[in-house]
Tab-separated table of N, CA and C in Angstrom:
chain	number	residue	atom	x	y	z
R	1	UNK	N	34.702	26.722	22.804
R	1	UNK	CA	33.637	26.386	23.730
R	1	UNK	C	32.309	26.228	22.999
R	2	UNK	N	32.193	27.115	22.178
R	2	UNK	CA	31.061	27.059	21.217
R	2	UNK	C	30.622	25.710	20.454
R	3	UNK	N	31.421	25.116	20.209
R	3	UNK	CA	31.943	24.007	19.343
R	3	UNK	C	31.308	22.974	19.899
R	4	UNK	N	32.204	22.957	21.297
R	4	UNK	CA	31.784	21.670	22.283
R	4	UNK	C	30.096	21.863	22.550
R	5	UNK	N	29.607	23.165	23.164
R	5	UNK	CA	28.383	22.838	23.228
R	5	UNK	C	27.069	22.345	22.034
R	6	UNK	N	27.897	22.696	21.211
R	6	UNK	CA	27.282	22.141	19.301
R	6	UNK	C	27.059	21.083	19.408
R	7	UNK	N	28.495	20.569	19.926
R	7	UNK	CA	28.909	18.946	19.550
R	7	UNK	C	27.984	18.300	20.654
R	8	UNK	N	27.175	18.378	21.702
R	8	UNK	CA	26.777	18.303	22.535
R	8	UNK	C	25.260	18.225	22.290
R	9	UNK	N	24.891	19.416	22.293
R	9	UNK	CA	23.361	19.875	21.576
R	9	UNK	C	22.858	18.386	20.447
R	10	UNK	N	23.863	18.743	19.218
R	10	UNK	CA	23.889	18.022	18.262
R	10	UNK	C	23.519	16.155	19.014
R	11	UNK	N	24.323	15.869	19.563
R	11	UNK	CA	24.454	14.616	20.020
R	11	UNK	C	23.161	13.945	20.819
R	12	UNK	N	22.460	15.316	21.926
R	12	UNK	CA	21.507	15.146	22.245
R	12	UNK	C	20.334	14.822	21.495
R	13	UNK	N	20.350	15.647	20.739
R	13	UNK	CA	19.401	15.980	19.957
R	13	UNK	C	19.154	14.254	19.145
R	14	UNK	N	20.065	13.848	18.555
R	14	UNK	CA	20.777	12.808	17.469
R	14	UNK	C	19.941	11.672	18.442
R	15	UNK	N	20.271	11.731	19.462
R	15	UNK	CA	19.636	10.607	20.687
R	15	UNK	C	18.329	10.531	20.585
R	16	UNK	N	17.718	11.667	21.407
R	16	UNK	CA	16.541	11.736	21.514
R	16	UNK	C	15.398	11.396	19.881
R	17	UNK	N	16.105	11.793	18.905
R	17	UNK	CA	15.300	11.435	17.667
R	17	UNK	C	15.294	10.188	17.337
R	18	UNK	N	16.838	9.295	17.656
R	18	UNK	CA	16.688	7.617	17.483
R	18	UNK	C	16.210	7.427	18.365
R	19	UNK	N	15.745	7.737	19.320
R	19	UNK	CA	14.883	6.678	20.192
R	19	UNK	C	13.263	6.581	19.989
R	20	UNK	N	12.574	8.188	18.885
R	20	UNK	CA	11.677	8.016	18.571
R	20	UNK	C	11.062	7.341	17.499
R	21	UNK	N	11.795	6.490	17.408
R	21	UNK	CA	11.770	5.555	16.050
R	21	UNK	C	11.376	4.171	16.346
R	22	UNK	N	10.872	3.098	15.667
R	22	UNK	CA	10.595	2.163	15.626
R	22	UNK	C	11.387	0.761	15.247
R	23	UNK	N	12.706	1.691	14.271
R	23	UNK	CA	13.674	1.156	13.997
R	23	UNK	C	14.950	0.543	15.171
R	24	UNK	N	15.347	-1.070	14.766
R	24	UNK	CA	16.478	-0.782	15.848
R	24	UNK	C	16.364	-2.479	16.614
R	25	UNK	N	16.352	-2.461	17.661
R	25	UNK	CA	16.479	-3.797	18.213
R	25	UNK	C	15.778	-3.862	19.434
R	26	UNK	N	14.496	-4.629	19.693
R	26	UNK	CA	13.374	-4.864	20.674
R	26	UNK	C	13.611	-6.206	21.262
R	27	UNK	N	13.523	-6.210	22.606
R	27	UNK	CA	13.447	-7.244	23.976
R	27	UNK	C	11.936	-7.882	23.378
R	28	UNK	N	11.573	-8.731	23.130
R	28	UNK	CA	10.208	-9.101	23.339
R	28	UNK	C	10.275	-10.753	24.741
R	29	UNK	N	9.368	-10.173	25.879
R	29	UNK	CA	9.194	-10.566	27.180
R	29	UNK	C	8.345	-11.850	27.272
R	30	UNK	N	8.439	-13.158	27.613
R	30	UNK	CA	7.526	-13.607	28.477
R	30	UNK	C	6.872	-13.369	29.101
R	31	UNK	N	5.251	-13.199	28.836
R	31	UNK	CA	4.342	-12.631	29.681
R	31	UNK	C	4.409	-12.866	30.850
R	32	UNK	N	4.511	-14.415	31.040
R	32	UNK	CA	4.393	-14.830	32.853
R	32	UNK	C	5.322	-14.711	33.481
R	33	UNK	N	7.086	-14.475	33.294
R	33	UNK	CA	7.957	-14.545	33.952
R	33	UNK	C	8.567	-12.897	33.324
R	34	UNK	N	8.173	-12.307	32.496
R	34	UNK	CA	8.775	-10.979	32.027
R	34	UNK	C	10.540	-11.015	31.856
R	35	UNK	N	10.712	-12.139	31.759
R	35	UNK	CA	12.197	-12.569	31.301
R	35	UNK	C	12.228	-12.028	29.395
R	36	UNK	N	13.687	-11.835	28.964
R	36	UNK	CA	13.667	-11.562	27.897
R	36	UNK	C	14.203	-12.940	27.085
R	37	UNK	N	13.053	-12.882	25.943
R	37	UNK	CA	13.465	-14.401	25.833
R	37	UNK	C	13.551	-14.878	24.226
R	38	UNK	N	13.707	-12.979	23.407
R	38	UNK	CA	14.333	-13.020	22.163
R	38	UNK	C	14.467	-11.710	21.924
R	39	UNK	N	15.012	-11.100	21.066
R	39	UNK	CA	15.234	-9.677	20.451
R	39	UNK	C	15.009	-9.708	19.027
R	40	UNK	N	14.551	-9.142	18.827
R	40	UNK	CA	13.977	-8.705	17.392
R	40	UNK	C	14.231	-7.574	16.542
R	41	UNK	N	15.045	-7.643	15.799
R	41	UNK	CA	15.043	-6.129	14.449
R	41	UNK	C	14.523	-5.615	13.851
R	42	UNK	N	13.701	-4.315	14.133
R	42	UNK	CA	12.657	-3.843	12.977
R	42	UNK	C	13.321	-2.936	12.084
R	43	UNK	N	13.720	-3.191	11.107
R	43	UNK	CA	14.276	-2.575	9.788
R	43	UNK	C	13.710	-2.100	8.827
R	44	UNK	N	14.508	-1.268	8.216
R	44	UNK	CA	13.421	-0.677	6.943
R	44	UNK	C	13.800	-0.820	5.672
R	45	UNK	N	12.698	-1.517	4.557
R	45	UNK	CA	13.606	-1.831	3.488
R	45	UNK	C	12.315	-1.646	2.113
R	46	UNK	N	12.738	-0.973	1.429
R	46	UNK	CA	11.902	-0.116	0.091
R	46	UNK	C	11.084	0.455	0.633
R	47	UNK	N	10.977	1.586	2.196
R	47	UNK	CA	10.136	2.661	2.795
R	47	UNK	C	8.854	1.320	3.498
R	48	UNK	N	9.018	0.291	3.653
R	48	UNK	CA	8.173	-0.608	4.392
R	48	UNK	C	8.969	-1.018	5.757
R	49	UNK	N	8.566	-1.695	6.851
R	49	UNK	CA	9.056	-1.711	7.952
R	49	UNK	C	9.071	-3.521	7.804
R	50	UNK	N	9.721	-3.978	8.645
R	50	UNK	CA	10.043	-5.782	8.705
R	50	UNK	C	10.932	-5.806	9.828
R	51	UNK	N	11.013	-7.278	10.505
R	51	UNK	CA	11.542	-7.422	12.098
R	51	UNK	C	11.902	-8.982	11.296
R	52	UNK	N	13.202	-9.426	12.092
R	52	UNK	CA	13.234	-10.473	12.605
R	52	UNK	C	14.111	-10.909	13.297
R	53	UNK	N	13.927	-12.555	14.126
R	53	UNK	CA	14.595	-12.587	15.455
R	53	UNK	C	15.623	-12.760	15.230
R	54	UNK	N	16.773	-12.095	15.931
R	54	UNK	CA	18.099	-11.773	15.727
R	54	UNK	C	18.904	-12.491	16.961
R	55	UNK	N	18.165	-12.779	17.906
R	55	UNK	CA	18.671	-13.547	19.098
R	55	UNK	C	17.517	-13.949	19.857
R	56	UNK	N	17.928	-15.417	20.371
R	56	UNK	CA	16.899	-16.567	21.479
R	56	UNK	C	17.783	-16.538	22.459
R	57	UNK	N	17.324	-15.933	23.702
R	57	UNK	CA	18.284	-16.168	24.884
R	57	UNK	C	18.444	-17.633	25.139
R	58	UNK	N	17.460	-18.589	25.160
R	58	UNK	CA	17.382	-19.777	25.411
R	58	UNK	C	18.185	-20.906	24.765
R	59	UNK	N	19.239	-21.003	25.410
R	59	UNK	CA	20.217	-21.725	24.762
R	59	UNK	C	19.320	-22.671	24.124
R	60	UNK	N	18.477	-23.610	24.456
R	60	UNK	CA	17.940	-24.738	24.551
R	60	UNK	C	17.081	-24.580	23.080
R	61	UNK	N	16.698	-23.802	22.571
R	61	UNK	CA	15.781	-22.594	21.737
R	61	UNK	C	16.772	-22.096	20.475
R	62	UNK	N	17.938	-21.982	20.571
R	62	UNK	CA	18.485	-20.986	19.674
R	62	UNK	C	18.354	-22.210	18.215
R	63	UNK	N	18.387	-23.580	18.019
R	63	UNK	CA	18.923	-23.801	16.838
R	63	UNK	C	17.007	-24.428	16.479
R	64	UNK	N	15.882	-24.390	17.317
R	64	UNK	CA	14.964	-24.638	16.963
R	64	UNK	C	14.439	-23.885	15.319
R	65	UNK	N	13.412	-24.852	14.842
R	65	UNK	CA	12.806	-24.465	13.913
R	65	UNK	C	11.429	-24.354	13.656
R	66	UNK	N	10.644	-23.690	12.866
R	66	UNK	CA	9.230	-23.059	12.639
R	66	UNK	C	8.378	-24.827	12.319
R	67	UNK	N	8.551	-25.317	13.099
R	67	UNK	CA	7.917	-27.051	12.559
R	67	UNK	C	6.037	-26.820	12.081
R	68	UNK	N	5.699	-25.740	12.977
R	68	UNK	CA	3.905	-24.983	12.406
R	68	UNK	C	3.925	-24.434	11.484
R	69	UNK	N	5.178	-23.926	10.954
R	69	UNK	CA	4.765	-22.968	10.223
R	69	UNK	C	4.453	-23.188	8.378
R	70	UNK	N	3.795	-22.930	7.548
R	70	UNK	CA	3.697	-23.566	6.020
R	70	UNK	C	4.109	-22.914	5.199
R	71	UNK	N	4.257	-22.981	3.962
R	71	UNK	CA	5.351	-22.451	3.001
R	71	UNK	C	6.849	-22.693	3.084
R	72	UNK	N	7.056	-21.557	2.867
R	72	UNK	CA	8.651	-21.557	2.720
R	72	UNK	C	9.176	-21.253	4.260
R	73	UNK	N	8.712	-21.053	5.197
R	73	UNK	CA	8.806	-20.872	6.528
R	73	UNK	C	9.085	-22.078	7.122
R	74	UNK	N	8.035	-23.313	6.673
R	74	UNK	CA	8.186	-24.602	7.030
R	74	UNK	C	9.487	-25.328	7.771
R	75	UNK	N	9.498	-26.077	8.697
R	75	UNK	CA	11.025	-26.210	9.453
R	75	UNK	C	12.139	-25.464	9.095
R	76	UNK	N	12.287	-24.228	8.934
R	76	UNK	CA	13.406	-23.552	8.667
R	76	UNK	C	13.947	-22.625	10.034
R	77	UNK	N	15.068	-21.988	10.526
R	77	UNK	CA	15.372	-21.855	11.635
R	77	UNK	C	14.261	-20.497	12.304
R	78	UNK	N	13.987	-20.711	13.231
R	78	UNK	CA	13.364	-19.167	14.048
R	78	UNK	C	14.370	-18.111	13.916
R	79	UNK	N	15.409	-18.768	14.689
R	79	UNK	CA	16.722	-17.402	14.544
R	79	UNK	C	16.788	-16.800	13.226
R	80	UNK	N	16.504	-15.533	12.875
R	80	UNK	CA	17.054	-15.347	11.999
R	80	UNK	C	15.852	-14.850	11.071
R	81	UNK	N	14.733	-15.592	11.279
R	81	UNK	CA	13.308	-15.434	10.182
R	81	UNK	C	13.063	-14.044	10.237
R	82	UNK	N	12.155	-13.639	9.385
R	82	UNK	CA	11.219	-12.537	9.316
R	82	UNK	C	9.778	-12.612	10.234
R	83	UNK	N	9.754	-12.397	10.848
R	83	UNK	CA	8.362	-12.302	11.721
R	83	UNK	C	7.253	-11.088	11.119
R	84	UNK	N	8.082	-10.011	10.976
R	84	UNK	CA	7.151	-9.024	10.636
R	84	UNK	C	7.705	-8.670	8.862
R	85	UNK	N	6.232	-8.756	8.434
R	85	UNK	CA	6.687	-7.774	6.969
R	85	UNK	C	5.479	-7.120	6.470
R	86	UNK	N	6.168	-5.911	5.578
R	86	UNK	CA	5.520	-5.001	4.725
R	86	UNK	C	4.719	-4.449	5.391
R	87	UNK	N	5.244	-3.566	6.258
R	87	UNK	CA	4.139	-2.345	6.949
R	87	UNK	C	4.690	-1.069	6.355
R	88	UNK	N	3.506	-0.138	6.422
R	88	UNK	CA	3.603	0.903	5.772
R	88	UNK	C	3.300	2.127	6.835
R	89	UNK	N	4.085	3.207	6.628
R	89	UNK	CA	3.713	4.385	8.083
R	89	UNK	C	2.511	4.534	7.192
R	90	UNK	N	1.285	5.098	8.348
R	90	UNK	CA	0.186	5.432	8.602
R	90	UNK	C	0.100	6.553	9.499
R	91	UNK	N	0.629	7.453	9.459
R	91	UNK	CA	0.412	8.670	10.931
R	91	UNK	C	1.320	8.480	11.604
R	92	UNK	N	0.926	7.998	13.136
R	92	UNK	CA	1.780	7.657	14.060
R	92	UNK	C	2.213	5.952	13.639
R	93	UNK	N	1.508	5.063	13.299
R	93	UNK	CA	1.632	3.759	13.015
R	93	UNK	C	2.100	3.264	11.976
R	94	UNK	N	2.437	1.796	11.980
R	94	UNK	CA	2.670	1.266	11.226
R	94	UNK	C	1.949	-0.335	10.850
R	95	UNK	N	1.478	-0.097	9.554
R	95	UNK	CA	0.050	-1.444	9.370
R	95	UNK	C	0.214	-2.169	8.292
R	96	UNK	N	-1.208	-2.513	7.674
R	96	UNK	CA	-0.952	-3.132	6.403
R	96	UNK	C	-0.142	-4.531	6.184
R	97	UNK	N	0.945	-4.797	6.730
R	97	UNK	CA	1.923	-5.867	7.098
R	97	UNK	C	0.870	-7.243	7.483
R	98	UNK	N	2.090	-8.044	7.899
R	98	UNK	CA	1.456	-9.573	8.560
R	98	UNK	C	2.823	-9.627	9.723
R	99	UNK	N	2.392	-10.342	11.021
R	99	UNK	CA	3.299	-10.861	11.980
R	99	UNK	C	3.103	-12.557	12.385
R	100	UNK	N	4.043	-12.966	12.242
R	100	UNK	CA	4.356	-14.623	12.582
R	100	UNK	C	4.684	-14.309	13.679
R	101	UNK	N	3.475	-15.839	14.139
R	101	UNK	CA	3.854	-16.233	15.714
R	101	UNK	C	4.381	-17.644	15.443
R	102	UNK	N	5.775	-17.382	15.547
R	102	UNK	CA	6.350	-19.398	15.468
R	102	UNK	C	6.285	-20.134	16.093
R	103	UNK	N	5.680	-19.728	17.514
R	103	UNK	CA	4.841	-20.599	18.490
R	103	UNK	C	4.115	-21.470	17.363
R	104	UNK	N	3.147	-21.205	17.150
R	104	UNK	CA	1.682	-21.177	16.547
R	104	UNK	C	1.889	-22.011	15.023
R	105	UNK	N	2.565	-21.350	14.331
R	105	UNK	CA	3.024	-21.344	12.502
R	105	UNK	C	1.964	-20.336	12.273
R	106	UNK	N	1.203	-19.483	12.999
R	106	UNK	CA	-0.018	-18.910	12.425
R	106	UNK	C	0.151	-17.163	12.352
R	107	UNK	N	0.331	-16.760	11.052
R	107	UNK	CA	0.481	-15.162	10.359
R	107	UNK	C	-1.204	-14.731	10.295
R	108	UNK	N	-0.922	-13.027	11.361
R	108	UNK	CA	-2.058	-12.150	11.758
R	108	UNK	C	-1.908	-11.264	10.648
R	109	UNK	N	-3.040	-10.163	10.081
R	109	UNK	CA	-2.455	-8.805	10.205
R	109	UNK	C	-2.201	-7.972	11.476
R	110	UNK	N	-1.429	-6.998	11.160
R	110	UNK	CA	-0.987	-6.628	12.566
R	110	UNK	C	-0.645	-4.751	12.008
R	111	UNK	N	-0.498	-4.052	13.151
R	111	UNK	CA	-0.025	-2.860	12.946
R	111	UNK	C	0.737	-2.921	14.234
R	112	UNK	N	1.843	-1.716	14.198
R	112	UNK	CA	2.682	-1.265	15.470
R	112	UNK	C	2.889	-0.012	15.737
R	113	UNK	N	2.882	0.776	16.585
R	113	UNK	CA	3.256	2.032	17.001
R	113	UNK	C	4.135	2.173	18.381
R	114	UNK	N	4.632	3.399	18.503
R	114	UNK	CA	5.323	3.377	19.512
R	114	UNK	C	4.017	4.013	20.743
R	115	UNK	N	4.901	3.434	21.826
R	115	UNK	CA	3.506	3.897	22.887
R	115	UNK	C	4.764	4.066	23.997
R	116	UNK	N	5.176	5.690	23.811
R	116	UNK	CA	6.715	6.078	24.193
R	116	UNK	C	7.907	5.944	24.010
R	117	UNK	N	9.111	6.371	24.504
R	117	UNK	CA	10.362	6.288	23.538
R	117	UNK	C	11.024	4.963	23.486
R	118	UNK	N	10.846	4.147	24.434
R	118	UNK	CA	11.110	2.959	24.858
R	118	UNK	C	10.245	1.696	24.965
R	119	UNK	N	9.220	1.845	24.263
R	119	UNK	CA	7.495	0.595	24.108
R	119	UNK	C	7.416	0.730	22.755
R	120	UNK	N	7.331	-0.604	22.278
R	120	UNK	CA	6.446	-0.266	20.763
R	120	UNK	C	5.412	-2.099	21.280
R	121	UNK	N	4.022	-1.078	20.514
R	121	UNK	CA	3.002	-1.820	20.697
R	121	UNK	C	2.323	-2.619	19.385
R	122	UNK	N	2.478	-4.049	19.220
R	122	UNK	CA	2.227	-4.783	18.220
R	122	UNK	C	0.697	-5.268	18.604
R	123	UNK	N	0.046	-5.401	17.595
R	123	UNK	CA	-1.133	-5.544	17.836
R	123	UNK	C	-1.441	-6.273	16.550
R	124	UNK	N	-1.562	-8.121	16.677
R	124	UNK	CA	-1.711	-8.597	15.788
R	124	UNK	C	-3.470	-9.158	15.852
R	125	UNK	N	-4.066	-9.147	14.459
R	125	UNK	CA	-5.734	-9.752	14.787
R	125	UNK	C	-6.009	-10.536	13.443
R	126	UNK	N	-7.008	-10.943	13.528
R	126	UNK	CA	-8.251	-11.604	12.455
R	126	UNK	C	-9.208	-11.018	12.067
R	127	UNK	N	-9.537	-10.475	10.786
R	127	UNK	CA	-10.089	-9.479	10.448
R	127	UNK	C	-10.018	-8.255	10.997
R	128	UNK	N	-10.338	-7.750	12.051
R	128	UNK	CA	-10.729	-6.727	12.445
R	128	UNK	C	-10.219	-6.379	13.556
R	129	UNK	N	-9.069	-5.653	14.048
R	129	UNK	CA	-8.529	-5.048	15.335
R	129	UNK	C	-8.846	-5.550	16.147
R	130	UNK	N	-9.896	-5.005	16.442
R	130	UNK	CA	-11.102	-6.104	17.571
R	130	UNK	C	-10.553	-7.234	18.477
R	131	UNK	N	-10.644	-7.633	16.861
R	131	UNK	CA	-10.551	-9.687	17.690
R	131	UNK	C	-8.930	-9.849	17.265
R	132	UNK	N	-8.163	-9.463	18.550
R	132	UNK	CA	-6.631	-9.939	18.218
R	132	UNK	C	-5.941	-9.465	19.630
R	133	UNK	N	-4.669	-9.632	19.739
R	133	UNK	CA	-4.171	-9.852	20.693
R	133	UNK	C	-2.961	-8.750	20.814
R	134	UNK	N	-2.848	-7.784	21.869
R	134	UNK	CA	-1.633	-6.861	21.592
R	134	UNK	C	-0.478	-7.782	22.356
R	135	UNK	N	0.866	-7.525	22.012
R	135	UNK	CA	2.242	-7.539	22.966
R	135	UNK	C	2.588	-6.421	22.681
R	136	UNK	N	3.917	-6.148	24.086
R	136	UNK	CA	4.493	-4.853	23.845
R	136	UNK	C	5.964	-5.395	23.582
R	137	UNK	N	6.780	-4.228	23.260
R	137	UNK	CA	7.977	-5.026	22.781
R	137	UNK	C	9.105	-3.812	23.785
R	138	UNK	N	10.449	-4.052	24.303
R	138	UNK	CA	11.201	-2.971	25.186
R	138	UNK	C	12.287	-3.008	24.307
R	139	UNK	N	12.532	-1.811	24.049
R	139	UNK	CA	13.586	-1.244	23.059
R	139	UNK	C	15.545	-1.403	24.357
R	140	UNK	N	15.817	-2.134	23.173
R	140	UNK	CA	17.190	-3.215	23.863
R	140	UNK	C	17.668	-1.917	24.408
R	141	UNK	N	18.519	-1.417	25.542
R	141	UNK	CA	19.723	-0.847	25.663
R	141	UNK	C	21.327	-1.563	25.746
């Protein structure tokens, strides 16, 4: 009996700590219709944080490409890109990085934190916090 409630405890526990993480797979919403209308991976790779879109619900959308975007980004597929790279924990946050909007072709700096177990809040700008634009992102179940 002991065992089972271990195995239990343990499991809870195991839960509740992945969900306080940043790591993992995010819904990001259409503002005007709050439809989900890609998912995104934020991964961790040499202790820096990076995302990218892993699925376009939009059939119509899935084989599109970054036609704004310059460099090596340039018409290459959305599915699949890096949107977010090289953030570094900061406290509760994570900064320092850049985020692509492939709407646009146009890379912010940006930081992210979680804003509860299930919200993480991206907050990309131009120079200065200030002048930039937050989205929130809903952690997939």
């Amino acid at each position: 009996m002991k065992k089972i409630l271990f195995a239990l405890l343990f499991t809870t526990v195991s839960l509740s700590m992945s969900a306080q993480t940043i790591f993992g797979k995010w819904e990001n919403r259409d503002e005007e219709t709050n439809k989900v209308d890609s998912v995104i991976e934020v991964y961790k790779k040499d202790g820096k944080a990076y995302a990218k879109i892993v699925e376009i619900t939009d059939k119509n959308r899935q084989e599109a490409v970054c036609d704004k975007c310059s460099g090596n980004r340039k018409n290459n597929p959305i599915l699949g890109m890096n949107i977010l790279t090289g953030l570094s924990k900061d406290g509760d946050e994570w900064s320092g990085g850049k985020i692509l909007d492939p709407k646009n072709g146009k890379e912010y700096k940006c930081y992210i934190k979680l804003d509860g177990e299930n919200k993480l809040k991206i907050r990309g700008y131009v120079g200065f916090s200030a002048f930039g634009r937050t989205a929130y992102w809903h952690r997939k179940q």
